[in-house]
Amino acid sequence: MPHKLDMKCGFFAIVGRPNVGKSTLLNTLIREKVSIISRKPNTTRTSVLGVYTNDKHQIIFIDTPGWQKKPVRVLDRYMNRFIDWSIEQVDCILMISDARSWQNDDKLLAESIARSPKPKVLIINKVDLLNDKSKLLKYVEHLMKQGMDFDDYIFISAKKKQYLDSLNDVLFSYCPAREFVYSETTKTDRSENFRICESIREKLLMFLGDELPYETCVVIEEYVKSKKISKINAVIYVERESQRHIILGKKGDLIKKISTKAREDLELLLGQKVYIRIWVKVSESWSNDREKLKLLGLKNN
Ligand SMILES: Nc1nc2c(ncn2[C@@H]2O[C@H](COP(=O)(O)OP(=O)(O)OP(=O)(O)O)[C@@H](O)[C@H]2O)c(=O)[nH]1
Ligand SMILES: [Mg+2]
């Protein structure tokens, strides 16, 4: 532990439109998978906190759901609210964009965070997908022409772990002198239950891709941990009977695959053998129902 007076500790919100790589960056920076990732937009649904600690600095990241331009469902509105809430809590805002294109939604989000007096860093991600790196200079010039105003611009690849040193230096420079908030071994504020549900949802996204109904949610009904084995009963909620059949697959094939993959991941997470049973149930219009969202833990007040 460094001396109190040498400690620096900062809160950083990670914001951006869906699918730009916010959760990938969080996991890369804290070197542990605390936030799930998928090819599909709208993977993250609530704010997830990740903590990185070295000998002098503690950096607390808040991963947020992808920003929704026009939230329609109650769930979408809550997701945007998590972003507003996160921005208020932090010392610095990290906005992530995709190096391949700066879209109108990026501009709208940048304009919305410009109202905050906090320092703002634009992290331009996925540079590994650009063959012509000279485009990066043009990218920033284009932003300047649009009047976008960030305190720093950094290009990285979160997935390939490229150019992260310069990012770390910038993050350290925005950490105020403050005692560490979390213990040196803490990686996230999220409970084991939450991480188990998220891990199952990640497998759903992995196997079903675009076929996965957006209105899907995972709840742990029972979790018993003994010395040698963890027993988990989980329920996947969907909104219609037809969606239930998609997830079960022919003769229950798909749910079997999902369970196996989830079990493998959970054994790593929990560090012991896992026995898991997953049911699929219908709960009509949960994604648009305040009370049900509260019950499912997706509403923060
Ligand atoms: N090639 C490449 N792919 C990346 C990079 N970073 C993330 N990805 C991929 O982009 C996809 C989306 O990543 P996520 O981390 O889930 O994105 P997100 O911004 O958290 O998405 P939402 O939670 O839906 O808002 C995944 O398929 C990642 O593997 C990168 O640096 N390079
Ligand atoms: Mg995410």
mmCIF file of C-alpha atoms and ligand atoms in Angstrom:
data_model
loop_
_atom_site.group_PDB
_atom_site.id
_atom_site.type_symbol
_atom_site.label_atom_id
_atom_site.label_comp_id
_atom_site.label_asym_id
_atom_site.label_seq_id
_atom_site.Cartn_x
_atom_site.Cartn_y
_atom_site.Cartn_z
ATOM 1 C CA MET A 1 0.000 0.000 0.000
ATOM 2 C CA PRO A 2 1.415 3.447 -0.895
ATOM 3 C CA HIS A 3 1.392 6.191 1.713
ATOM 4 C CA LYS A 4 -1.969 7.995 1.873
ATOM 5 C CA LEU A 5 -0.464 11.219 0.546
ATOM 6 C CA ASP A 6 0.948 9.480 -2.529
ATOM 7 C CA MET A 7 -2.310 7.833 -3.517
ATOM 8 C CA LYS A 8 -4.171 8.892 -6.621
ATOM 9 C CA CYS A 9 -7.601 7.584 -7.401
ATOM 10 C CA GLY A 10 -9.975 8.534 -10.185
ATOM 11 C CA PHE A 11 -13.446 7.615 -11.434
ATOM 12 C CA PHE A 12 -13.901 7.290 -15.209
ATOM 13 C CA ALA A 13 -17.153 6.731 -17.116
ATOM 14 C CA ILE A 14 -16.876 4.740 -20.355
ATOM 15 C CA VAL A 15 -19.594 5.907 -22.750
ATOM 16 C CA GLY A 16 -20.300 5.452 -26.445
ATOM 17 C CA ARG A 17 -22.891 4.208 -28.877
ATOM 18 C CA PRO A 18 -23.657 0.460 -28.862
ATOM 19 C CA ASN A 19 -20.990 -2.011 -29.993
ATOM 20 C CA VAL A 20 -17.952 0.292 -30.162
ATOM 21 C CA GLY A 21 -16.017 -1.862 -27.651
ATOM 22 C CA LYS A 22 -16.667 -0.247 -24.254
ATOM 23 C CA SER A 23 -16.880 -3.505 -22.308
ATOM 24 C CA THR A 24 -13.914 -5.002 -24.179
ATOM 25 C CA LEU A 25 -11.851 -1.980 -23.136
ATOM 26 C CA LEU A 26 -12.952 -2.269 -19.510
ATOM 27 C CA ASN A 27 -11.991 -5.951 -19.344
ATOM 28 C CA THR A 28 -8.670 -5.285 -21.076
ATOM 29 C CA LEU A 29 -7.745 -2.447 -18.735
ATOM 30 C CA ILE A 30 -8.548 -4.276 -15.524
ATOM 31 C CA ARG A 31 -7.281 -7.632 -16.852
ATOM 32 C CA GLU A 32 -10.368 -9.564 -15.854
ATOM 33 C CA LYS A 33 -13.653 -10.233 -17.563
ATOM 34 C CA VAL A 34 -16.220 -8.395 -15.488
ATOM 35 C CA SER A 35 -18.397 -7.057 -18.301
ATOM 36 C CA ILE A 36 -19.812 -9.305 -21.012
ATOM 37 C CA ILE A 37 -19.065 -8.821 -24.701
ATOM 38 C CA SER A 38 -20.816 -9.775 -27.917
ATOM 39 C CA ARG A 39 -21.003 -9.000 -31.589
ATOM 40 C CA LYS A 40 -24.520 -7.669 -31.036
ATOM 41 C CA PRO A 41 -25.244 -4.068 -30.058
ATOM 42 C CA ASN A 42 -26.926 -3.415 -26.687
ATOM 43 C CA THR A 43 -25.038 -6.110 -24.820
ATOM 44 C CA THR A 44 -24.474 -4.119 -21.627
ATOM 45 C CA ARG A 45 -27.696 -3.154 -19.863
ATOM 46 C CA THR A 46 -26.639 -1.524 -16.651
ATOM 47 C CA SER A 47 -23.525 0.183 -15.343
ATOM 48 C CA VAL A 48 -20.732 -2.201 -14.399
ATOM 49 C CA LEU A 49 -17.836 -1.076 -12.289
ATOM 50 C CA GLY A 50 -14.265 -2.310 -12.828
ATOM 51 C CA VAL A 51 -11.234 -1.432 -10.717
ATOM 52 C CA TYR A 52 -7.550 -1.296 -11.681
ATOM 53 C CA THR A 53 -4.943 -0.755 -8.964
ATOM 54 C CA ASN A 54 -1.173 -0.379 -9.247
ATOM 55 C CA ASP A 55 1.426 0.826 -6.731
ATOM 56 C CA LYS A 56 0.223 4.449 -6.774
ATOM 57 C CA HIS A 57 -3.025 4.638 -8.711
ATOM 58 C CA GLN A 58 -6.490 3.256 -8.449
ATOM 59 C CA ILE A 59 -8.655 3.713 -11.493
ATOM 60 C CA ILE A 60 -12.355 3.020 -11.175
ATOM 61 C CA PHE A 61 -14.132 2.536 -14.483
ATOM 62 C CA ILE A 62 -17.879 2.588 -14.973
ATOM 63 C CA ASP A 63 -18.888 0.682 -18.093
ATOM 64 C CA THR A 64 -22.268 1.874 -19.389
ATOM 65 C CA PRO A 65 -24.875 0.565 -21.840
ATOM 66 C CA GLY A 66 -24.602 1.761 -25.437
ATOM 67 C CA TRP A 67 -26.231 5.177 -25.726
ATOM 68 C CA GLN A 68 -29.706 5.097 -27.323
ATOM 69 C CA LYS A 69 -30.567 8.031 -29.538
ATOM 70 C CA LYS A 70 -34.302 7.508 -29.259
ATOM 71 C CA PRO A 71 -35.125 5.329 -26.283
ATOM 72 C CA VAL A 72 -38.490 3.673 -26.904
ATOM 73 C CA ARG A 73 -38.897 0.992 -24.274
ATOM 74 C CA VAL A 74 -38.683 1.611 -20.540
ATOM 75 C CA LEU A 75 -35.556 -0.595 -20.525
ATOM 76 C CA ASP A 76 -33.897 1.722 -23.081
ATOM 77 C CA ARG A 77 -34.759 4.771 -21.025
ATOM 78 C CA TYR A 78 -33.216 3.183 -17.931
ATOM 79 C CA MET A 79 -30.134 2.322 -19.950
ATOM 80 C CA ASN A 80 -29.678 5.991 -20.937
ATOM 81 C CA ARG A 81 -30.299 7.028 -17.353
ATOM 82 C CA PHE A 82 -27.414 4.811 -16.210
ATOM 83 C CA ILE A 83 -25.207 6.821 -18.577
ATOM 84 C CA ASP A 84 -26.352 10.204 -17.177
ATOM 85 C CA TRP A 85 -25.898 8.914 -13.651
ATOM 86 C CA SER A 86 -22.405 7.619 -14.435
ATOM 87 C CA ILE A 87 -21.288 10.917 -15.963
ATOM 88 C CA GLU A 88 -22.277 12.752 -12.794
ATOM 89 C CA GLN A 89 -20.222 10.438 -10.569
ATOM 90 C CA VAL A 90 -16.854 10.641 -12.301
ATOM 91 C CA ASP A 91 -13.694 12.729 -12.540
ATOM 92 C CA CYS A 92 -13.312 12.214 -16.287
ATOM 93 C CA ILE A 93 -15.457 10.980 -19.190
ATOM 94 C CA LEU A 94 -14.045 8.486 -21.679
ATOM 95 C CA MET A 95 -16.030 8.437 -24.880
ATOM 96 C CA ILE A 96 -15.318 5.491 -27.186
ATOM 97 C CA SER A 97 -15.821 5.611 -30.944
ATOM 98 C CA ASP A 98 -15.068 3.242 -33.831
ATOM 99 C CA ALA A 99 -11.992 4.126 -35.926
ATOM 100 C CA ARG A 100 -13.783 3.009 -39.082
ATOM 101 C CA SER A 101 -16.403 5.727 -38.960
ATOM 102 C CA TRP A 102 -17.616 8.697 -36.950
ATOM 103 C CA GLN A 103 -21.385 8.573 -37.133
ATOM 104 C CA ASN A 104 -24.137 11.031 -36.455
ATOM 105 C CA ASP A 105 -24.961 9.236 -33.188
ATOM 106 C CA ASP A 106 -21.380 9.755 -32.035
ATOM 107 C CA LYS A 107 -21.766 13.450 -32.754
ATOM 108 C CA LEU A 108 -25.056 13.650 -30.842
ATOM 109 C CA LEU A 109 -23.590 11.868 -27.827
ATOM 110 C CA ALA A 110 -20.454 14.051 -27.921
ATOM 111 C CA GLU A 111 -22.657 17.146 -27.966
ATOM 112 C CA SER A 112 -24.635 15.845 -25.040
ATOM 113 C CA ILE A 113 -21.573 15.150 -22.869
ATOM 114 C CA ALA A 114 -20.049 18.502 -23.910
ATOM 115 C CA ARG A 115 -22.478 20.093 -21.431
ATOM 116 C CA SER A 116 -20.613 18.430 -18.569
ATOM 117 C CA PRO A 117 -17.704 20.461 -17.141
ATOM 118 C CA LYS A 118 -15.651 17.267 -16.598
ATOM 119 C CA PRO A 119 -12.542 16.532 -18.704
ATOM 120 C CA LYS A 120 -13.331 14.405 -21.750
ATOM 121 C CA VAL A 121 -11.103 11.973 -23.615
ATOM 122 C CA LEU A 122 -12.036 10.468 -26.966
ATOM 123 C CA ILE A 123 -10.756 6.912 -27.345
ATOM 124 C CA ILE A 124 -10.886 5.859 -30.959
ATOM 125 C CA ASN A 125 -11.054 2.063 -30.855
ATOM 126 C CA LYS A 126 -10.672 -0.829 -33.322
ATOM 127 C CA VAL A 127 -7.674 0.700 -35.147
ATOM 128 C CA ASP A 128 -6.630 -2.878 -35.965
ATOM 129 C CA LEU A 129 -9.457 -2.943 -38.513
ATOM 130 C CA LEU A 130 -8.021 0.027 -40.438
ATOM 131 C CA ASN A 131 -5.515 -0.816 -43.149
ATOM 132 C CA ASP A 132 -4.709 2.763 -43.962
ATOM 133 C CA LYS A 133 -3.579 4.363 -40.707
ATOM 134 C CA SER A 134 -3.264 7.802 -42.343
ATOM 135 C CA LYS A 135 -7.068 7.924 -42.119
ATOM 136 C CA LEU A 136 -6.732 8.445 -38.374
ATOM 137 C CA LEU A 137 -5.398 11.968 -38.779
ATOM 138 C CA LYS A 138 -8.293 12.784 -41.092
ATOM 139 C CA TYR A 139 -10.680 11.355 -38.513
ATOM 140 C CA VAL A 140 -9.528 13.850 -35.891
ATOM 141 C CA GLU A 141 -9.456 16.725 -38.406
ATOM 142 C CA HIS A 142 -13.044 15.901 -39.299
ATOM 143 C CA LEU A 143 -14.039 16.073 -35.622
ATOM 144 C CA MET A 144 -12.313 19.407 -35.180
ATOM 145 C CA LYS A 145 -14.216 20.769 -38.181
ATOM 146 C CA GLN A 146 -17.443 19.622 -36.562
ATOM 147 C CA GLY A 147 -16.466 21.629 -33.487
ATOM 148 C CA MET A 148 -16.012 18.556 -31.290
ATOM 149 C CA ASP A 149 -13.984 19.470 -28.271
ATOM 150 C CA PHE A 150 -12.096 16.766 -26.360
ATOM 151 C CA ASP A 151 -9.172 17.277 -24.007
ATOM 152 C CA ASP A 152 -7.309 14.289 -25.461
ATOM 153 C CA TYR A 153 -7.570 11.920 -28.427
ATOM 154 C CA ILE A 154 -6.169 8.406 -28.259
ATOM 155 C CA PHE A 155 -6.203 5.580 -30.807
ATOM 156 C CA ILE A 156 -6.243 2.021 -29.521
ATOM 157 C CA SER A 157 -7.303 -1.524 -30.172
ATOM 158 C CA ALA A 158 -8.986 -2.858 -27.044
ATOM 159 C CA LYS A 159 -9.282 -6.346 -28.482
ATOM 160 C CA LYS A 160 -5.689 -6.639 -29.711
ATOM 161 C CA LYS A 161 -4.394 -4.714 -26.676
ATOM 162 C CA GLN A 162 -2.556 -2.171 -28.824
ATOM 163 C CA TYR A 163 -1.394 1.326 -27.778
ATOM 164 C CA LEU A 164 -2.663 0.949 -24.244
ATOM 165 C CA ASP A 165 0.422 2.502 -22.608
ATOM 166 C CA SER A 166 -0.380 5.970 -23.891
ATOM 167 C CA LEU A 167 -3.959 5.507 -22.715
ATOM 168 C CA ASN A 168 -2.801 4.519 -19.236
ATOM 169 C CA ASP A 169 -0.571 7.617 -19.015
ATOM 170 C CA VAL A 170 -3.514 9.831 -19.885
ATOM 171 C CA LEU A 171 -5.748 8.083 -17.347
ATOM 172 C CA PHE A 172 -3.158 8.512 -14.590
ATOM 173 C CA SER A 173 -2.900 12.214 -15.429
ATOM 174 C CA TYR A 174 -6.629 12.660 -14.734
ATOM 175 C CA CYS A 175 -6.527 10.889 -11.345
ATOM 176 C CA PRO A 176 -6.828 13.381 -8.494
ATOM 177 C CA ALA A 177 -4.899 12.908 -5.246
ATOM 178 C CA ARG A 178 -7.316 10.760 -3.259
ATOM 179 C CA GLU A 179 -7.113 7.705 -1.053
ATOM 180 C CA PHE A 180 -8.000 4.393 -2.672
ATOM 181 C CA VAL A 181 -11.722 3.720 -2.506
ATOM 182 C CA TYR A 182 -11.501 -0.056 -2.955
ATOM 183 C CA SER A 183 -9.095 -2.639 -1.577
ATOM 184 C CA GLU A 184 -6.145 -3.462 -3.829
ATOM 185 C CA THR A 185 -7.619 -6.823 -4.799
ATOM 186 C CA THR A 186 -11.126 -5.619 -5.739
ATOM 187 C CA LYS A 187 -11.933 -5.923 -9.445
ATOM 188 C CA THR A 188 -15.637 -5.123 -9.530
ATOM 189 C CA ASP A 189 -18.558 -4.057 -7.358
ATOM 190 C CA ARG A 190 -20.845 -6.598 -8.998
ATOM 191 C CA SER A 191 -22.079 -9.600 -7.033
ATOM 192 C CA GLU A 192 -21.397 -13.168 -7.998
ATOM 193 C CA ASN A 193 -25.119 -13.524 -8.818
ATOM 194 C CA PHE A 194 -24.964 -10.687 -11.301
ATOM 195 C CA ARG A 195 -21.842 -12.098 -12.943
ATOM 196 C CA ILE A 196 -23.457 -15.538 -13.238
ATOM 197 C CA CYS A 197 -26.561 -14.076 -14.942
ATOM 198 C CA GLU A 198 -24.428 -12.009 -17.271
ATOM 199 C CA SER A 199 -22.279 -14.976 -18.191
ATOM 200 C CA ILE A 200 -25.403 -16.928 -19.190
ATOM 201 C CA ARG A 201 -26.714 -13.951 -21.186
ATOM 202 C CA GLU A 202 -23.372 -13.776 -22.981
ATOM 203 C CA LYS A 203 -23.742 -17.406 -24.102
ATOM 204 C CA LEU A 204 -27.243 -16.652 -25.335
ATOM 205 C CA LEU A 205 -25.856 -13.807 -27.418
ATOM 206 C CA MET A 206 -23.053 -16.049 -28.639
ATOM 207 C CA PHE A 207 -25.280 -18.891 -29.840
ATOM 208 C CA LEU A 208 -28.287 -16.979 -31.045
ATOM 209 C CA GLY A 209 -26.687 -13.815 -32.438
ATOM 210 C CA ASP A 210 -29.293 -11.853 -34.348
ATOM 211 C CA GLU A 211 -31.960 -14.445 -33.613
ATOM 212 C CA LEU A 212 -31.876 -13.710 -29.915
ATOM 213 C CA PRO A 213 -34.963 -11.778 -28.935
ATOM 214 C CA TYR A 214 -33.878 -8.454 -27.478
ATOM 215 C CA GLU A 215 -36.430 -9.038 -24.734
ATOM 216 C CA THR A 216 -34.421 -11.722 -22.947
ATOM 217 C CA CYS A 217 -33.313 -11.594 -19.352
ATOM 218 C CA VAL A 218 -31.645 -14.044 -16.948
ATOM 219 C CA VAL A 219 -32.471 -14.497 -13.274
ATOM 220 C CA ILE A 220 -30.871 -16.814 -10.695
ATOM 221 C CA GLU A 221 -33.564 -18.642 -8.735
ATOM 222 C CA GLU A 222 -31.274 -20.698 -6.567
ATOM 223 C CA TYR A 223 -27.538 -20.657 -5.917
ATOM 224 C CA VAL A 224 -26.105 -23.013 -3.343
ATOM 225 C CA LYS A 225 -22.374 -23.059 -2.811
ATOM 226 C CA SER A 226 -20.769 -25.921 -0.926
ATOM 227 C CA LYS A 227 -17.088 -26.784 -0.497
ATOM 228 C CA LYS A 228 -16.778 -28.747 -3.705
ATOM 229 C CA ILE A 229 -19.602 -27.675 -5.983
ATOM 230 C CA SER A 230 -21.855 -24.737 -6.827
ATOM 231 C CA LYS A 231 -25.441 -25.583 -7.736
ATOM 232 C CA ILE A 232 -27.230 -23.015 -9.841
ATOM 233 C CA ASN A 233 -30.828 -22.876 -11.026
ATOM 234 C CA ALA A 234 -31.320 -20.092 -13.543
ATOM 235 C CA VAL A 235 -34.323 -18.862 -15.529
ATOM 236 C CA ILE A 236 -34.211 -17.170 -18.897
ATOM 237 C CA TYR A 237 -37.240 -14.906 -19.309
ATOM 238 C CA VAL A 238 -38.619 -14.108 -22.746
ATOM 239 C CA GLU A 239 -41.807 -12.290 -23.703
ATOM 240 C CA ARG A 240 -43.490 -14.817 -26.019
ATOM 241 C CA GLU A 241 -43.904 -18.578 -26.392
ATOM 242 C CA SER A 242 -42.297 -18.468 -29.880
ATOM 243 C CA GLN A 243 -39.173 -16.906 -28.348
ATOM 244 C CA ARG A 244 -39.037 -19.687 -25.786
ATOM 245 C CA HIS A 245 -38.919 -22.251 -28.599
ATOM 246 C CA ILE A 246 -36.066 -20.420 -30.324
ATOM 247 C CA ILE A 247 -33.940 -20.595 -27.176
ATOM 248 C CA LEU A 248 -34.771 -24.234 -26.441
ATOM 249 C CA GLY A 249 -33.849 -25.262 -29.987
ATOM 250 C CA LYS A 250 -34.871 -28.526 -31.634
ATOM 251 C CA LYS A 251 -35.408 -31.137 -28.909
ATOM 252 C CA GLY A 252 -33.721 -28.794 -26.450
ATOM 253 C CA ASP A 253 -30.393 -28.900 -28.321
ATOM 254 C CA LEU A 254 -29.637 -25.253 -28.051
ATOM 255 C CA ILE A 255 -30.328 -24.766 -24.380
ATOM 256 C CA LYS A 256 -28.071 -27.766 -23.752
ATOM 257 C CA LYS A 257 -25.213 -26.097 -25.635
ATOM 258 C CA ILE A 258 -25.817 -22.825 -23.839
ATOM 259 C CA SER A 259 -25.777 -24.593 -20.457
ATOM 260 C CA THR A 260 -22.533 -26.424 -21.232
ATOM 261 C CA LYS A 261 -20.733 -23.282 -22.351
ATOM 262 C CA ALA A 262 -22.052 -21.331 -19.366
ATOM 263 C CA ARG A 263 -20.938 -24.081 -16.992
ATOM 264 C CA GLU A 264 -17.382 -24.006 -18.407
ATOM 265 C CA ASP A 265 -17.193 -20.248 -17.928
ATOM 266 C CA LEU A 266 -18.737 -20.317 -14.466
ATOM 267 C CA GLU A 267 -16.293 -22.979 -13.283
ATOM 268 C CA LEU A 268 -13.505 -20.540 -14.136
ATOM 269 C CA LEU A 269 -15.284 -17.639 -12.469
ATOM 270 C CA LEU A 270 -16.190 -19.504 -9.282
ATOM 271 C CA GLY A 271 -13.064 -21.652 -9.137
ATOM 272 C CA GLN A 272 -14.941 -24.909 -8.537
ATOM 273 C CA LYS A 273 -17.224 -27.467 -10.169
ATOM 274 C CA VAL A 274 -20.602 -26.136 -11.221
ATOM 275 C CA TYR A 275 -23.904 -27.913 -11.669
ATOM 276 C CA ILE A 276 -26.315 -25.735 -13.605
ATOM 277 C CA ARG A 277 -29.929 -26.073 -14.733
ATOM 278 C CA ILE A 278 -31.488 -23.422 -16.930
ATOM 279 C CA TRP A 279 -35.223 -23.037 -17.539
ATOM 280 C CA VAL A 280 -36.823 -20.823 -20.167
ATOM 281 C CA LYS A 281 -40.026 -19.057 -19.090
ATOM 282 C CA VAL A 282 -42.411 -16.527 -20.584
ATOM 283 C CA SER A 283 -43.021 -13.232 -18.762
ATOM 284 C CA GLU A 284 -45.090 -10.962 -20.977
ATOM 285 C CA SER A 285 -43.702 -7.507 -21.837
ATOM 286 C CA TRP A 286 -41.171 -7.413 -18.986
ATOM 287 C CA SER A 287 -38.921 -4.977 -20.896
ATOM 288 C CA ASN A 288 -41.655 -2.355 -20.835
ATOM 289 C CA ASP A 289 -42.933 -2.922 -17.325
ATOM 290 C CA ARG A 290 -41.470 -0.886 -14.459
ATOM 291 C CA GLU A 291 -42.428 -3.368 -11.758
ATOM 292 C CA LYS A 292 -41.032 -6.362 -13.601
ATOM 293 C CA LEU A 293 -37.790 -4.503 -14.363
ATOM 294 C CA LYS A 294 -37.433 -3.813 -10.670
ATOM 295 C CA LEU A 295 -37.983 -7.468 -9.837
ATOM 296 C CA LEU A 296 -35.429 -8.490 -12.440
ATOM 297 C CA GLY A 297 -32.859 -6.067 -10.958
ATOM 298 C CA LEU A 298 -32.707 -3.837 -14.043
ATOM 299 C CA LYS A 299 -34.095 -0.731 -12.406
ATOM 300 C CA ASN A 300 -31.905 1.252 -10.019
ATOM 301 C CA ASN A 301 -34.535 3.076 -7.966
HETATM 302 N N1 LIG B 1 -11.406 -5.836 -34.238
HETATM 303 C C1 LIG B 1 -11.741 -5.341 -33.051
HETATM 304 N N2 LIG B 1 -12.916 -5.689 -32.495
HETATM 305 C C2 LIG B 1 -13.236 -5.158 -31.284
HETATM 306 C C3 LIG B 1 -12.358 -4.267 -30.594
HETATM 307 N N3 LIG B 1 -12.938 -3.918 -29.432
HETATM 308 C C4 LIG B 1 -14.133 -4.587 -29.387
HETATM 309 N N4 LIG B 1 -14.295 -5.338 -30.496
HETATM 310 C C5 LIG B 1 -15.462 -6.196 -30.836
HETATM 311 O O1 LIG B 1 -16.617 -5.380 -30.940
HETATM 312 C C6 LIG B 1 -17.785 -6.094 -30.491
HETATM 313 C C7 LIG B 1 -18.518 -5.300 -29.427
HETATM 314 O O2 LIG B 1 -17.719 -5.233 -28.266
HETATM 315 P P1 LIG B 1 -18.316 -4.850 -26.832
HETATM 316 O O3 LIG B 1 -17.156 -4.652 -25.918
HETATM 317 O O4 LIG B 1 -19.397 -5.791 -26.427
HETATM 318 O O5 LIG B 1 -18.968 -3.420 -27.195
HETATM 319 P P2 LIG B 1 -19.828 -2.425 -26.260
HETATM 320 O O6 LIG B 1 -19.497 -1.039 -26.686
HETATM 321 O O7 LIG B 1 -19.596 -2.747 -24.825
HETATM 322 O O8 LIG B 1 -21.297 -2.790 -26.700
HETATM 323 P P3 LIG B 1 -22.712 -2.524 -25.913
HETATM 324 O O9 LIG B 1 -22.564 -3.064 -24.521
HETATM 325 O O10 LIG B 1 -23.678 -3.268 -26.729
HETATM 326 O O11 LIG B 1 -22.943 -1.043 -25.957
HETATM 327 C C8 LIG B 1 -17.281 -7.452 -29.994
HETATM 328 O O12 LIG B 1 -17.459 -8.392 -31.041
HETATM 329 C C9 LIG B 1 -15.798 -7.190 -29.720
HETATM 330 O O13 LIG B 1 -14.990 -8.363 -29.838
HETATM 331 C C10 LIG B 1 -11.101 -3.919 -31.231
HETATM 332 O O14 LIG B 1 -10.280 -3.158 -30.734
HETATM 333 N N5 LIG B 1 -10.867 -4.482 -32.464
HETATM 334 MG MG MG B 2 -20.937 -3.331 -23.370
#
